[in-house]
XYZ file of C-alpha atoms in Angstrom:
502
model
C 76.314 76.568 109.306
C 78.263 76.654 106.050
C 81.494 78.274 107.417
C 81.437 75.904 110.392
C 81.046 72.938 108.047
C 84.036 74.105 106.013
C 86.107 74.510 109.179
C 85.242 70.968 110.222
C 86.256 69.613 106.823
C 89.564 71.435 107.029
C 90.294 70.129 110.515
C 89.547 66.605 109.284
C 91.907 67.151 106.342
C 94.616 68.481 108.629
C 94.371 65.486 110.944
C 94.654 63.053 108.045
C 97.779 64.795 106.784
C 99.660 64.289 110.012
C 99.987 60.589 109.345
C 101.159 60.846 105.716
C 104.306 58.704 105.481
C 107.303 60.568 104.106
C 109.380 57.782 102.639
C 107.225 56.305 99.906
C 108.425 55.872 96.329
C 106.467 57.277 93.380
C 105.379 55.980 90.015
C 103.781 57.625 87.002
C 100.451 59.413 87.574
C 97.171 58.003 86.352
C 94.556 60.040 84.546
C 91.415 58.835 86.323
C 90.367 58.867 89.964
C 89.295 55.414 91.141
C 86.238 55.282 93.396
C 86.209 53.247 96.603
C 84.263 50.532 94.837
C 86.606 50.505 91.855
C 84.668 52.881 89.595
C 86.011 56.245 88.444
C 85.290 59.331 90.535
C 84.932 62.561 88.602
C 85.359 66.142 89.723
C 81.607 66.326 90.204
C 81.220 63.427 92.630
C 84.597 63.320 94.422
C 84.482 64.189 98.127
C 86.896 64.762 100.970
C 85.380 61.797 102.806
C 86.076 59.571 99.804
C 89.660 60.845 99.665
C 90.080 60.123 103.373
C 88.900 56.577 102.749
C 91.495 56.101 100.003
C 94.168 57.453 102.297
C 93.215 55.129 105.157
C 93.377 52.192 102.710
C 96.936 53.159 101.817
C 95.964 54.293 98.301
C 98.036 57.453 98.343
C 97.842 58.405 94.677
C 94.068 57.885 94.537
C 93.716 59.925 97.734
C 95.695 62.810 96.270
C 93.695 62.808 93.055
C 90.388 62.662 94.886
C 91.298 65.494 97.267
C 92.219 67.583 94.235
C 88.959 66.804 92.465
C 86.951 67.493 95.628
C 88.604 70.880 96.140
C 86.586 72.390 93.292
C 83.463 72.172 95.483
C 84.816 74.656 98.048
C 85.497 78.399 98.048
C 88.841 80.079 98.783
C 90.786 79.485 101.074
C 89.296 76.024 101.736
C 89.835 75.088 98.089
C 93.555 75.901 98.269
C 93.945 74.064 101.577
C 92.512 70.859 100.092
C 94.638 71.191 96.939
C 97.693 71.542 99.195
C 96.659 68.330 100.920
C 96.611 66.615 97.516
C 100.022 68.120 96.699
C 101.490 66.976 100.010
C 100.463 63.383 99.413
C 101.816 63.525 95.844
C 105.099 64.906 97.196
C 105.270 62.179 99.831
C 105.331 59.522 97.079
C 107.961 61.480 95.157
C 105.767 62.318 92.153
C 107.131 65.701 91.027
C 104.863 65.976 87.978
C 101.692 65.422 89.979
C 102.831 67.652 92.862
C 103.754 70.563 90.620
C 100.557 70.234 88.600
C 98.565 70.699 91.819
C 100.690 73.585 93.093
C 100.327 75.349 89.746
C 96.553 75.555 90.340
C 96.960 77.724 93.430
C 97.152 81.469 92.672
C 99.596 83.301 94.911
C 96.871 85.805 95.814
C 94.880 82.993 97.463
C 97.651 81.964 99.853
C 97.240 83.206 103.405
C 99.983 82.783 106.013
C 99.226 79.170 106.912
C 98.697 78.038 103.340
C 101.809 79.886 102.149
C 103.869 78.065 104.769
C 102.230 74.773 103.798
C 103.082 75.356 100.138
C 106.741 75.889 101.074
C 106.634 72.733 103.203
C 105.229 70.691 100.297
C 108.005 71.930 97.986
C 110.601 71.055 100.625
C 109.113 67.583 101.076
C 109.275 66.990 97.330
C 112.908 68.167 97.220
C 113.787 65.734 99.998
C 112.036 62.855 98.236
C 114.140 63.700 95.156
C 117.357 63.411 97.206
C 118.006 67.144 97.338
C 118.251 67.911 101.072
C 120.003 71.238 100.508
C 117.093 72.517 98.410
C 114.675 71.186 101.038
C 116.408 73.239 103.741
C 116.361 76.366 101.564
C 112.683 75.924 100.694
C 111.204 75.326 104.160
C 109.303 78.237 105.741
C 111.544 80.170 108.129
C 108.939 81.799 110.379
C 107.101 79.135 112.378
C 105.480 81.431 114.938
C 102.105 81.858 113.261
C 101.430 78.408 111.839
C 99.497 75.525 113.349
C 101.280 73.139 115.753
C 100.711 70.205 113.362
C 102.379 71.990 110.439
C 105.178 73.227 112.682
C 105.979 69.650 113.673
C 106.045 68.539 110.050
C 108.402 71.372 109.104
C 110.743 70.447 111.946
C 110.644 66.786 110.904
C 111.635 67.619 107.315
C 114.324 69.959 108.623
C 115.810 67.183 110.754
C 115.763 64.698 107.864
C 117.347 67.182 105.483
C 120.073 68.108 107.959
C 120.836 64.434 108.527
C 121.310 63.807 104.798
C 122.383 67.187 103.468
C 125.786 68.406 102.423
C 125.699 71.047 105.138
C 125.510 68.544 107.978
C 128.728 68.326 109.966
C 127.415 65.179 111.625
C 127.455 63.144 108.437
C 129.835 64.956 106.138
C 133.578 64.539 106.401
C 135.862 66.845 104.426
C 139.348 65.409 104.517
C 142.377 67.630 104.789
C 143.247 69.194 101.440
C 145.875 67.587 99.251
C 147.889 70.618 98.096
C 150.731 70.117 95.571
C 154.033 71.847 96.247
C 154.404 72.670 92.540
C 152.539 72.003 89.298
C 154.608 71.272 86.204
C 152.496 68.559 84.545
C 148.689 68.716 84.159
C 146.507 65.903 82.826
C 143.124 66.642 81.235
C 140.672 63.771 81.703
C 137.988 64.727 79.159
C 135.620 63.048 76.659
C 136.618 63.393 73.025
C 133.644 61.583 71.530
C 130.058 60.773 72.359
C 127.403 63.144 73.707
C 129.926 65.326 75.546
C 132.718 64.995 73.003
C 132.338 68.462 71.452
C 132.127 70.072 74.888
C 135.237 68.190 76.045
C 137.128 69.338 72.970
C 136.148 72.964 73.605
C 137.292 72.744 77.228
C 140.614 71.301 76.142
C 141.096 74.133 73.635
C 140.634 76.515 76.539
C 143.211 74.609 78.580
C 145.748 74.780 75.755
C 145.108 78.487 75.222
C 145.719 79.180 78.913
C 148.916 77.106 78.877
C 150.267 79.146 75.989
C 149.453 82.456 77.684
C 150.024 81.932 81.418
C 151.809 78.602 81.945
C 154.261 78.014 79.121
C 156.520 76.126 81.548
C 153.750 73.571 82.236
C 153.061 70.503 80.122
C 149.470 69.482 79.415
C 148.386 66.052 78.186
C 144.932 64.905 77.142
C 143.458 61.571 78.294
C 140.185 60.502 76.673
C 137.866 59.442 79.497
C 135.891 57.297 77.032
C 138.961 55.216 76.192
C 139.225 52.732 79.030
C 137.221 54.590 81.681
C 137.930 57.291 84.238
C 139.782 55.108 86.747
C 142.219 53.616 84.244
C 142.910 56.986 82.629
C 143.466 58.709 85.968
C 145.928 56.025 87.001
C 147.711 56.292 83.671
C 147.983 60.065 83.995
C 149.462 59.813 87.478
C 151.888 57.115 86.369
C 153.050 59.414 83.575
C 153.856 62.217 86.010
C 150.720 64.387 86.353
C 150.825 66.755 89.332
C 147.118 67.631 88.952
C 144.365 65.881 86.994
C 141.636 68.122 85.530
C 138.273 66.405 84.995
C 136.245 64.352 84.526
C 133.307 66.284 83.126
C 130.383 63.914 83.675
C 129.006 62.820 87.038
C 129.180 59.111 86.191
C 132.934 59.212 85.588
C 133.411 61.270 88.738
C 131.419 58.715 90.709
C 133.641 55.919 89.379
C 136.736 57.693 90.669
C 135.227 58.521 94.048
C 134.131 54.920 94.487
C 137.861 54.157 94.875
C 139.163 57.144 96.862
C 142.309 55.224 97.824
C 143.644 55.597 94.270
C 143.483 59.413 94.373
C 147.169 60.086 94.985
C 147.203 63.403 93.098
C 144.757 66.340 93.274
C 141.656 65.956 91.114
C 139.994 69.142 89.830
C 136.626 67.800 88.704
C 134.556 69.797 86.232
C 131.311 68.792 87.891
C 129.932 68.607 91.405
C 129.150 65.837 93.837
C 125.543 65.155 94.776
C 125.038 64.285 98.444
C 128.537 63.012 99.233
C 129.236 62.241 102.876
C 132.970 61.944 102.504
C 135.015 64.356 100.390
C 138.516 63.002 99.707
C 141.409 65.332 100.326
C 142.386 65.104 96.663
C 139.063 66.432 95.330
C 138.466 70.016 94.220
C 135.142 70.760 92.494
C 134.801 73.327 89.724
C 132.025 74.190 87.293
C 129.673 76.921 86.149
C 127.259 76.439 89.022
C 124.030 78.446 88.495
C 123.464 78.688 92.240
C 126.645 80.787 92.572
C 125.223 83.353 90.182
C 121.819 83.427 91.890
C 123.501 84.030 95.250
C 125.600 86.836 93.786
C 122.486 88.557 92.399
C 120.788 88.209 95.793
C 123.707 89.611 97.758
C 124.319 92.483 95.324
C 120.709 93.621 95.081
C 120.144 93.411 98.824
C 123.270 95.505 99.385
C 121.893 98.087 96.916
C 118.750 98.465 99.003
C 116.431 96.357 96.837
C 114.962 94.412 99.750
C 111.669 93.011 98.372
C 111.761 90.646 95.412
C 109.513 88.708 93.096
C 111.125 85.455 91.961
C 110.010 84.010 88.631
C 111.378 80.579 87.752
C 110.390 77.698 85.468
C 108.608 74.706 86.969
C 111.646 72.415 86.717
C 114.386 71.047 88.958
C 116.765 73.696 87.560
C 114.222 76.416 88.300
C 113.758 75.142 91.844
C 117.508 75.057 92.449
C 118.206 78.565 91.226
C 115.137 80.087 92.907
C 116.047 78.378 96.175
C 119.629 79.640 96.032
C 118.458 83.212 95.418
C 115.867 83.079 98.172
C 118.257 81.684 100.771
C 120.997 84.233 100.056
C 118.541 87.119 99.773
C 116.920 86.378 103.110
C 120.333 85.979 104.740
C 121.107 89.566 103.682
C 117.851 90.951 105.029
C 115.778 90.740 101.846
C 112.221 89.457 101.629
C 110.908 87.332 98.765
C 107.327 88.565 98.539
C 106.267 86.127 95.819
C 107.679 83.080 94.032
C 105.911 82.516 90.728
C 106.559 79.375 88.739
C 105.843 79.388 85.020
C 105.700 76.496 82.510
C 109.131 75.233 81.489
C 108.027 75.233 77.825
C 106.784 78.380 76.073
C 103.145 78.860 76.986
C 100.215 81.241 76.663
C 100.120 81.118 80.453
C 103.170 83.395 80.726
C 101.097 86.580 80.702
C 98.881 85.211 83.455
C 101.958 84.163 85.461
C 103.297 87.713 85.265
C 99.938 89.197 86.213
C 99.620 86.803 89.159
C 103.070 87.725 90.451
C 102.474 91.462 90.235
C 98.947 91.279 91.631
C 100.016 89.161 94.591
C 102.683 91.648 95.659
C 100.424 94.727 95.375
C 103.289 97.068 94.539
C 105.532 95.908 97.400
C 108.282 94.459 95.182
C 111.403 96.506 94.456
C 112.858 94.050 91.911
C 112.273 90.858 89.933
C 114.717 87.958 89.893
C 114.130 86.065 86.661
C 115.478 82.526 86.303
C 115.171 81.781 82.606
C 116.690 80.440 79.408
C 117.185 82.883 76.481
C 113.859 81.947 74.865
C 111.984 82.200 78.157
C 113.565 85.540 79.034
C 112.725 86.982 75.609
C 109.058 86.277 76.329
C 109.030 87.245 79.994
C 110.893 90.556 79.921
C 108.462 92.388 77.551
C 105.508 91.181 79.641
C 107.126 92.446 82.836
C 108.149 95.720 81.231
C 104.632 96.329 79.912
C 102.962 95.795 83.288
C 105.641 97.116 85.673
C 107.977 99.323 83.613
C 109.799 100.777 86.625
C 110.580 97.416 88.244
C 114.236 96.401 87.662
C 114.780 92.854 86.394
C 117.838 90.797 87.393
C 118.897 87.436 86.015
C 121.854 85.088 85.598
C 124.011 84.401 82.544
C 121.576 81.714 81.426
C 119.465 84.364 79.646
C 122.274 84.846 77.076
C 123.064 81.993 74.696
C 126.716 83.011 74.318
C 126.258 83.963 70.656
C 125.160 87.433 69.607
C 121.715 87.740 68.040
C 120.641 91.391 68.384
C 117.373 90.854 66.525
C 116.102 88.395 69.113
C 117.978 89.694 72.152
C 116.605 93.231 71.828
C 113.734 91.862 73.920
C 116.262 91.466 76.762
C 117.260 95.149 76.798
C 117.522 96.513 80.307
C 117.883 93.211 82.174
C 120.836 93.252 84.559
C 122.531 89.888 84.737
C 125.707 88.094 85.824
C 128.231 87.357 83.093
C 131.698 85.843 82.917
C 134.611 88.151 81.988
C 135.540 86.038 78.943
C 132.205 86.704 77.224
C 132.559 90.466 77.760
C 136.181 90.426 76.538
C 135.234 88.400 73.461
C 132.356 90.741 72.663
C 134.658 93.722 72.872
C 137.233 92.236 70.490
C 134.637 90.727 68.157
C 135.628 87.077 68.631
C 132.693 85.736 70.672
C 130.906 83.988 67.801
C 134.122 82.178 66.850
C 133.562 79.747 69.715
C 130.832 77.103 69.760
C 130.738 76.978 73.569
C 132.435 80.156 74.820
C 131.698 79.510 78.481
C 133.113 75.981 78.234
C 136.207 77.432 76.573
C 136.559 79.830 79.529
C 136.004 76.921 81.927
C 139.001 75.179 80.367
C 141.151 78.295 80.670
C 140.296 78.656 84.345
C 140.743 74.937 85.013
C 144.416 75.318 84.113
C 144.649 78.606 86.029
C 143.320 76.904 89.168
C 145.496 73.814 88.716
C 148.607 75.955 88.267
C 147.777 78.037 91.356
C 146.741 75.185 93.679
C 149.989 75.456 95.678
C 148.953 78.959 96.816
C 145.127 78.849 96.847
C 144.411 75.170 97.568
C 144.514 75.532 101.325
C 143.717 79.233 101.644
C 140.016 80.206 101.279
C 140.970 83.895 101.433
C 143.221 83.753 98.356
C 141.765 84.684 94.960
C 142.798 84.597 91.315
C 141.218 86.603 88.513
C 139.881 84.148 85.963
C 137.919 84.160 82.733
C 134.811 82.760 84.462
C 135.061 85.232 87.343
C 137.147 85.998 90.400
C 137.965 82.591 91.851
C 138.571 81.276 95.329
C 138.591 77.819 96.924
C 135.948 77.443 99.648
C 136.409 75.379 102.793
C 134.816 72.300 101.213
C 137.100 72.819 98.188
C 134.292 73.859 95.894
C 135.514 76.589 93.570
C 133.435 79.741 94.030
C 133.220 82.499 91.430
C 132.256 86.179 91.482
C 131.114 87.390 88.068
C 130.652 90.744 86.346
C 127.278 92.393 85.873
C 126.096 93.194 82.365
C 122.979 94.420 80.605
C 121.601 94.334 77.068
C 121.698 97.454 74.902
C 120.098 97.085 71.451
C 120.261 93.327 71.896
C 123.993 93.164 72.708
C 125.480 92.544 76.196
C 127.553 95.338 77.714
C 129.389 95.332 81.025
C 127.964 97.482 83.812
C 130.156 99.570 86.075
C 130.861 97.707 89.260
């Protein structure tokens, strides 16, 4: 009778999930689980029936918490199925902290086909509730043949919503015809010179000036402080003073101010940040930045082409980690690769790291041919030795985010052997011994390439097949006028990055 009882509970849970509304707004989680009569339910007395009652009363957060507490009373895989129900409800109200805390309690080894697909669906639902339809589309399960009809319908519903609001939707997105200058003799730099981004803006401008002196001595460059009068006024002033191209702004708020008045954009604007969910891209706008997703896609495409077709993905439990893991997974699968396990680890240094590594390796049972590690320098220094100790023959790939940009062989020796994407400027500066002279070397290179792109817009602005060799990578302008980069690959030897043969 016991298995049949568990099956009945699960069917009841599944039916209740079908009616979860997908457009609720979240608030901060509570720490107790209210009972139906107002008292607190503990892990010992919470039940699925009680959670169903909360749900039917419209008490979504209490329902999620009670499902989670009740799950402890059941064995695998029923336990994981009920936790996923709690996570789905938390995702539906947009509570990322609560959702991720539930998902973190599910070991990858306990996920069967249906529950694995449901986990991906929950992550996609959360991404959509956080206004990231592109991530939602990348996260959804791709094989719907062997999942229940109810879950299949939910996946299709999220897919339709994401496509209706995502950047990839031709139905809602309009990319105006490119504004391509006939020549570029005057460039304006719209950058902050004070405040939180002041030091970064100054470093970018130093890069712009360096590039002008080396590759564009016939071009004048003038700085306009975005904090002095605002982005709109400074853009208009730059154009009035003869700018052929305006580089900047750096922050999303200033970019939003300019795009709120697209009619004023009479000269090309090379922003140093990216739009989020724009439905109308003005013809004047080109978008450039050090986008981590570009690097993740390059790792995916390169490793798949090398025959490494089964990957473990390890990423921090954060929005950045979700973005970079999703970009890798999407590109990897498009090239015929299979992500056999995605393991999230705490965003802050934690004793759980060793267990995260063990879970990832155990779940894949030797099927993985590589690890893609999304990590900061401090995270990578902890993760790589753990991976090397437990799977010494498994190659580890990462992005440039594992290297701080300043040499520290004592600490970075723990990164030896990782293969990662790196910009040419960092490798050049390492070779000539000047890397540590710059506070933000990658921002300096961004400034150099901003002028390179601006100067070459007449030839590359309307031609997605044209490329220029920059300091942040080989550069081309995509069809939506986002600047795409192809980087070098490097590795660490005795704690110091060295370029790998391409």
